[in-house]
């Protein structure tokens, strides 16, 4: 454990939790064609090779970036591709693009995609301070007149991906659809680390083309937006070139960056942006971007088709219109990525009935009570045991030891207390049995 980069432990924990939230027992994936695509930058944990006497036989795997993804596959017995991606700040969004491509090409049937960054030393703070790239107060003021550099953060995020047809066939709860994605490179530009506006335009246009959409179909963009006085105006200018021409002034593209809220999570930044927009779809609300009271004067906002999210704005479902958002991530290496997300399709789902059979209902797939999908019923789509709503049902809780069991029971109690009548206890109990691993202590 001492020799293992903590990023490996964090992606193991987060991958397990992501599968549980998807209603998939991790052990059920053993020997399956499940891929793992994770973004991770060069780790500053330990000093491999500096002290030859300290090498213990675990150092090579403990520090290897390849093992960030490989250890997840090894631990869970997954036999799809395992790839660790390092394109600096765009790593996790590039990993997502590769995972989507692999699913579409049939290289895997399920995929885990995301990224992780842990900062164990102050080295990156010192390095970027000398580059004059750090905000003195450590805060990213994205697209703001106060923009004065980036502020670092740590993070980890993992998504569970499946082909849409397979997710609908299996009755999975679909949180969002990845409509299309694209990746490109700046090539030779004004500097290795400087952003390139024309390349940013191209990657967005390519993602829209892959999605078979036009700029008018996009409601919002989760921007890279690190809060630098150089990068933000270049990014906004590229977005204006794509979304500005012919844009209805009453329907601007709402622009924001989660980096203003939680900082720049580096290799995890792309997956953070995706999670943010999935939550925005669920809550029908575009979050406020901080420090945006006075937008940057270096950006030509008038006629750009863009509107900075200087306050939270409702993003309601509309009849006849699908809500969509773009997510951008641009790497220090010059590698750019853009993903187009859209809200999940309204579909027929099943819900448990008192006699244990199912009935049809329409749901958007965004709440737990949407029904007895595989994460709410037995594998064949029917609720087991003939449980009656309002009656007594068993909620199975388990752990690897007594302490873990008690902690898990506490988390269940806290969660249920906060839900009130918003969820079906029958469906929750079914998920606890069929969608979670069962350990020795129960």
Short mmCIF file of C-alpha atoms in Angstrom, two decimals, residues 193-412:
data_model
loop_
_atom_site.label_atom_id
_atom_site.label_comp_id
_atom_site.label_asym_id
_atom_site.label_seq_id
_atom_site.Cartn_x
_atom_site.Cartn_y
_atom_site.Cartn_z
CA UNK A 193 1.37 25.41 -23.89
CA UNK A 194 -0.63 28.23 -25.53
CA UNK A 195 -4.20 27.49 -26.68
CA UNK A 196 -5.03 27.53 -30.38
CA UNK A 197 -8.39 29.03 -31.37
CA UNK A 198 -8.71 27.49 -34.87
CA UNK A 199 -8.01 24.00 -33.47
CA UNK A 200 -10.65 24.53 -30.80
CA UNK A 201 -13.15 25.51 -33.47
CA UNK A 202 -12.33 22.40 -35.49
CA UNK A 203 -12.73 19.98 -32.60
CA UNK A 204 -16.15 21.45 -31.72
CA UNK A 205 -17.29 21.34 -35.35
CA UNK A 206 -16.05 17.76 -35.64
CA UNK A 207 -17.97 16.73 -32.51
CA UNK A 208 -21.13 18.38 -33.87
CA UNK A 209 -20.65 16.60 -37.20
CA UNK A 210 -20.16 13.27 -35.40
CA UNK A 211 -23.39 14.03 -33.52
CA UNK A 212 -25.24 14.93 -36.75
CA UNK A 213 -26.18 18.25 -35.17
CA UNK A 214 -25.81 21.95 -35.91
CA UNK A 215 -24.65 24.70 -33.52
CA UNK A 216 -28.29 25.76 -33.12
CA UNK A 217 -29.03 22.41 -31.39
CA UNK A 218 -26.74 23.21 -28.42
CA UNK A 219 -28.11 25.01 -25.35
CA UNK A 220 -25.01 25.30 -23.18
CA UNK A 221 -21.26 24.72 -23.14
CA UNK A 222 -19.22 23.59 -20.17
CA UNK A 223 -16.01 25.31 -21.17
CA UNK A 224 -12.40 24.55 -20.38
CA UNK A 225 -12.27 28.05 -18.84
CA UNK A 226 -9.27 27.93 -16.50
CA UNK A 227 -9.38 31.63 -15.69
CA UNK A 228 -6.23 32.74 -17.50
CA UNK A 229 -6.25 36.12 -19.25
CA UNK A 230 -4.74 34.47 -22.35
CA UNK A 231 -6.72 31.24 -22.64
CA UNK A 232 -10.25 32.36 -21.83
CA UNK A 233 -10.54 35.02 -24.59
CA UNK A 234 -9.13 32.57 -27.15
CA UNK A 235 -11.66 29.92 -26.11
CA UNK A 236 -14.59 32.36 -26.10
CA UNK A 237 -13.54 33.62 -29.53
CA UNK A 238 -13.50 30.08 -30.91
CA UNK A 239 -16.93 29.37 -29.42
CA UNK A 240 -18.29 32.61 -30.91
CA UNK A 241 -17.04 31.59 -34.35
CA UNK A 242 -18.90 28.29 -34.08
CA UNK A 243 -22.11 29.33 -32.30
CA UNK A 244 -22.46 33.03 -33.10
CA UNK A 245 -23.42 33.14 -36.82
CA UNK A 246 -27.20 33.12 -37.23
CA UNK A 247 -27.82 32.50 -33.52
CA UNK A 248 -31.23 33.57 -32.20
CA UNK A 249 -30.49 36.34 -29.70
CA UNK A 250 -33.27 34.97 -27.50
CA UNK A 251 -31.54 31.56 -27.26
CA UNK A 252 -27.85 32.20 -26.52
CA UNK A 253 -25.42 29.43 -25.72
CA UNK A 254 -24.99 29.59 -21.95
CA UNK A 255 -21.33 29.46 -21.03
CA UNK A 256 -19.83 28.29 -17.75
CA UNK A 257 -16.92 26.46 -16.17
CA UNK A 258 -16.91 24.22 -13.10
CA UNK A 259 -13.31 25.29 -12.50
CA UNK A 260 -14.63 28.51 -11.01
CA UNK A 261 -16.54 26.42 -8.46
CA UNK A 262 -14.08 23.68 -7.51
CA UNK A 263 -10.79 24.56 -9.20
CA UNK A 264 -8.92 22.87 -12.02
CA UNK A 265 -8.82 19.13 -11.37
CA UNK A 266 -6.36 18.63 -14.23
CA UNK A 267 -6.56 15.05 -15.57
CA UNK A 268 -10.06 14.73 -14.03
CA UNK A 269 -11.33 18.08 -15.38
CA UNK A 270 -13.10 16.63 -18.41
CA UNK A 271 -15.09 14.02 -16.50
CA UNK A 272 -15.94 16.67 -13.89
CA UNK A 273 -17.46 18.77 -16.67
CA UNK A 274 -19.49 15.82 -17.94
CA UNK A 275 -20.80 15.01 -14.44
CA UNK A 276 -21.72 18.67 -13.94
CA UNK A 277 -23.80 18.76 -17.14
CA UNK A 278 -25.48 15.42 -16.36
CA UNK A 279 -26.52 16.86 -13.01
CA UNK A 280 -27.68 20.05 -14.75
CA UNK A 281 -29.92 17.94 -17.00
CA UNK A 282 -31.31 16.06 -13.99
CA UNK A 283 -31.98 19.16 -11.90
CA UNK A 284 -33.09 21.21 -14.92
CA UNK A 285 -30.77 24.00 -13.79
CA UNK A 286 -27.53 25.44 -15.20
CA UNK A 287 -25.27 26.30 -12.25
CA UNK A 288 -23.79 29.71 -11.67
CA UNK A 289 -20.19 30.34 -12.68
CA UNK A 290 -18.44 32.25 -9.89
CA UNK A 291 -16.54 35.56 -10.20
CA UNK A 292 -18.48 36.36 -13.39
CA UNK A 293 -20.14 39.56 -12.17
CA UNK A 294 -18.00 41.51 -14.65
CA UNK A 295 -17.31 39.49 -17.81
CA UNK A 296 -13.88 39.74 -19.37
CA UNK A 297 -13.45 42.94 -21.42
CA UNK A 298 -11.07 41.00 -23.68
CA UNK A 299 -14.00 39.00 -25.08
CA UNK A 300 -16.36 40.46 -27.71
CA UNK A 301 -19.62 39.34 -26.11
CA UNK A 302 -21.91 41.41 -28.33
CA UNK A 303 -23.10 39.28 -31.25
CA UNK A 304 -21.09 36.28 -30.05
CA UNK A 305 -24.13 34.10 -29.42
CA UNK A 306 -22.73 33.45 -25.92
CA UNK A 307 -24.14 34.34 -22.51
CA UNK A 308 -21.96 33.91 -19.42
CA UNK A 309 -23.71 32.09 -16.57
CA UNK A 310 -23.37 34.89 -14.04
CA UNK A 311 -26.36 33.38 -12.23
CA UNK A 312 -28.04 29.99 -12.07
CA UNK A 313 -30.59 29.61 -14.86
CA UNK A 314 -33.48 27.14 -15.23
CA UNK A 315 -32.97 24.56 -17.97
CA UNK A 316 -36.43 22.99 -18.19
CA UNK A 317 -37.54 20.15 -20.38
CA UNK A 318 -39.41 21.40 -23.45
CA UNK A 319 -41.88 19.54 -25.60
CA UNK A 320 -40.45 18.94 -29.02
CA UNK A 321 -36.88 19.97 -28.11
CA UNK A 322 -34.04 17.84 -26.77
CA UNK A 323 -31.72 19.58 -24.29
CA UNK A 324 -28.05 19.31 -25.29
CA UNK A 325 -24.73 20.62 -24.05
CA UNK A 326 -21.14 20.60 -25.20
CA UNK A 327 -18.20 19.89 -22.89
CA UNK A 328 -14.71 21.10 -23.81
CA UNK A 329 -11.33 20.11 -22.45
CA UNK A 330 -8.02 21.40 -23.80
CA UNK A 331 -4.70 19.90 -22.78
CA UNK A 332 -1.43 21.59 -21.95
CA UNK A 333 0.02 19.15 -24.49
CA UNK A 334 -2.08 20.72 -27.25
CA UNK A 335 -4.59 17.85 -27.41
CA UNK A 336 -8.19 19.07 -27.46
CA UNK A 337 -11.45 17.19 -26.88
CA UNK A 338 -15.14 18.05 -27.13
CA UNK A 339 -18.16 15.92 -26.24
CA UNK A 340 -21.85 16.55 -27.00
CA UNK A 341 -24.31 15.35 -24.33
CA UNK A 342 -28.08 15.17 -24.57
CA UNK A 343 -30.87 14.32 -22.17
CA UNK A 344 -31.93 10.66 -22.03
CA UNK A 345 -34.83 9.55 -24.22
CA UNK A 346 -38.26 9.22 -22.68
CA UNK A 347 -38.90 5.51 -22.64
CA UNK A 348 -41.15 2.79 -21.34
CA UNK A 349 -39.98 1.37 -18.03
CA UNK A 350 -41.37 -1.21 -15.63
CA UNK A 351 -42.41 -0.74 -12.02
CA UNK A 352 -42.98 -3.30 -9.30
CA UNK A 353 -46.60 -4.16 -8.48
CA UNK A 354 -47.95 -5.80 -5.31
CA UNK A 355 -48.06 -9.30 -6.81
CA UNK A 356 -44.46 -9.19 -7.99
CA UNK A 357 -45.24 -8.65 -11.67
CA UNK A 358 -44.59 -5.45 -13.58
CA UNK A 359 -46.59 -2.75 -15.27
CA UNK A 360 -45.52 -0.24 -17.86
CA UNK A 361 -44.90 3.42 -17.17
CA UNK A 362 -43.24 6.32 -18.91
CA UNK A 363 -40.15 7.86 -17.36
CA UNK A 364 -37.10 9.80 -18.37
CA UNK A 365 -34.77 7.53 -16.48
CA UNK A 366 -33.52 10.17 -14.07
CA UNK A 367 -34.92 9.15 -10.68
CA UNK A 368 -34.74 5.98 -8.63
CA UNK A 369 -38.47 5.46 -8.57
CA UNK A 370 -38.58 5.35 -12.37
CA UNK A 371 -39.03 1.74 -11.96
CA UNK A 372 -37.92 -1.75 -11.73
CA UNK A 373 -35.14 -1.61 -14.23
CA UNK A 374 -32.20 -3.95 -13.68
CA UNK A 375 -31.06 -1.70 -10.86
CA UNK A 376 -34.47 -1.98 -9.20
CA UNK A 377 -35.63 -5.55 -9.75
CA UNK A 378 -34.42 -9.06 -10.34
CA UNK A 379 -32.48 -9.80 -13.52
CA UNK A 380 -35.60 -10.89 -15.44
CA UNK A 381 -37.30 -7.55 -14.81
CA UNK A 382 -39.81 -8.64 -12.16
CA UNK A 383 -39.74 -7.79 -8.48
CA UNK A 384 -39.00 -10.80 -6.33
CA UNK A 385 -41.01 -12.05 -3.39
CA UNK A 386 -44.31 -10.35 -4.14
CA UNK A 387 -43.53 -7.46 -1.79
CA UNK A 388 -46.34 -4.99 -1.18
CA UNK A 389 -45.81 -1.22 -1.20
CA UNK A 390 -46.39 0.04 2.34
CA UNK A 391 -45.66 -3.33 3.89
CA UNK A 392 -42.50 -4.64 5.51
CA UNK A 393 -39.62 -5.46 3.18
CA UNK A 394 -36.07 -6.57 4.03
CA UNK A 395 -33.26 -4.19 3.19
CA UNK A 396 -30.13 -6.33 2.92
CA UNK A 397 -26.99 -4.58 4.20
CA UNK A 398 -23.57 -6.20 4.14
CA UNK A 399 -19.88 -5.43 4.67
CA UNK A 400 -16.46 -7.07 4.78
CA UNK A 401 -16.28 -6.63 8.58
CA UNK A 402 -18.46 -5.41 11.46
CA UNK A 403 -17.22 -1.83 11.18
CA UNK A 404 -17.96 -1.66 7.46
CA UNK A 405 -21.39 -3.23 8.05
CA UNK A 406 -22.33 -0.61 10.65
CA UNK A 407 -21.03 2.21 8.46
CA UNK A 408 -23.03 0.94 5.50
CA UNK A 409 -26.18 0.65 7.62
CA UNK A 410 -25.66 4.23 8.76
CA UNK A 411 -25.35 5.45 5.17
CA UNK A 412 -28.53 3.61 4.20
#
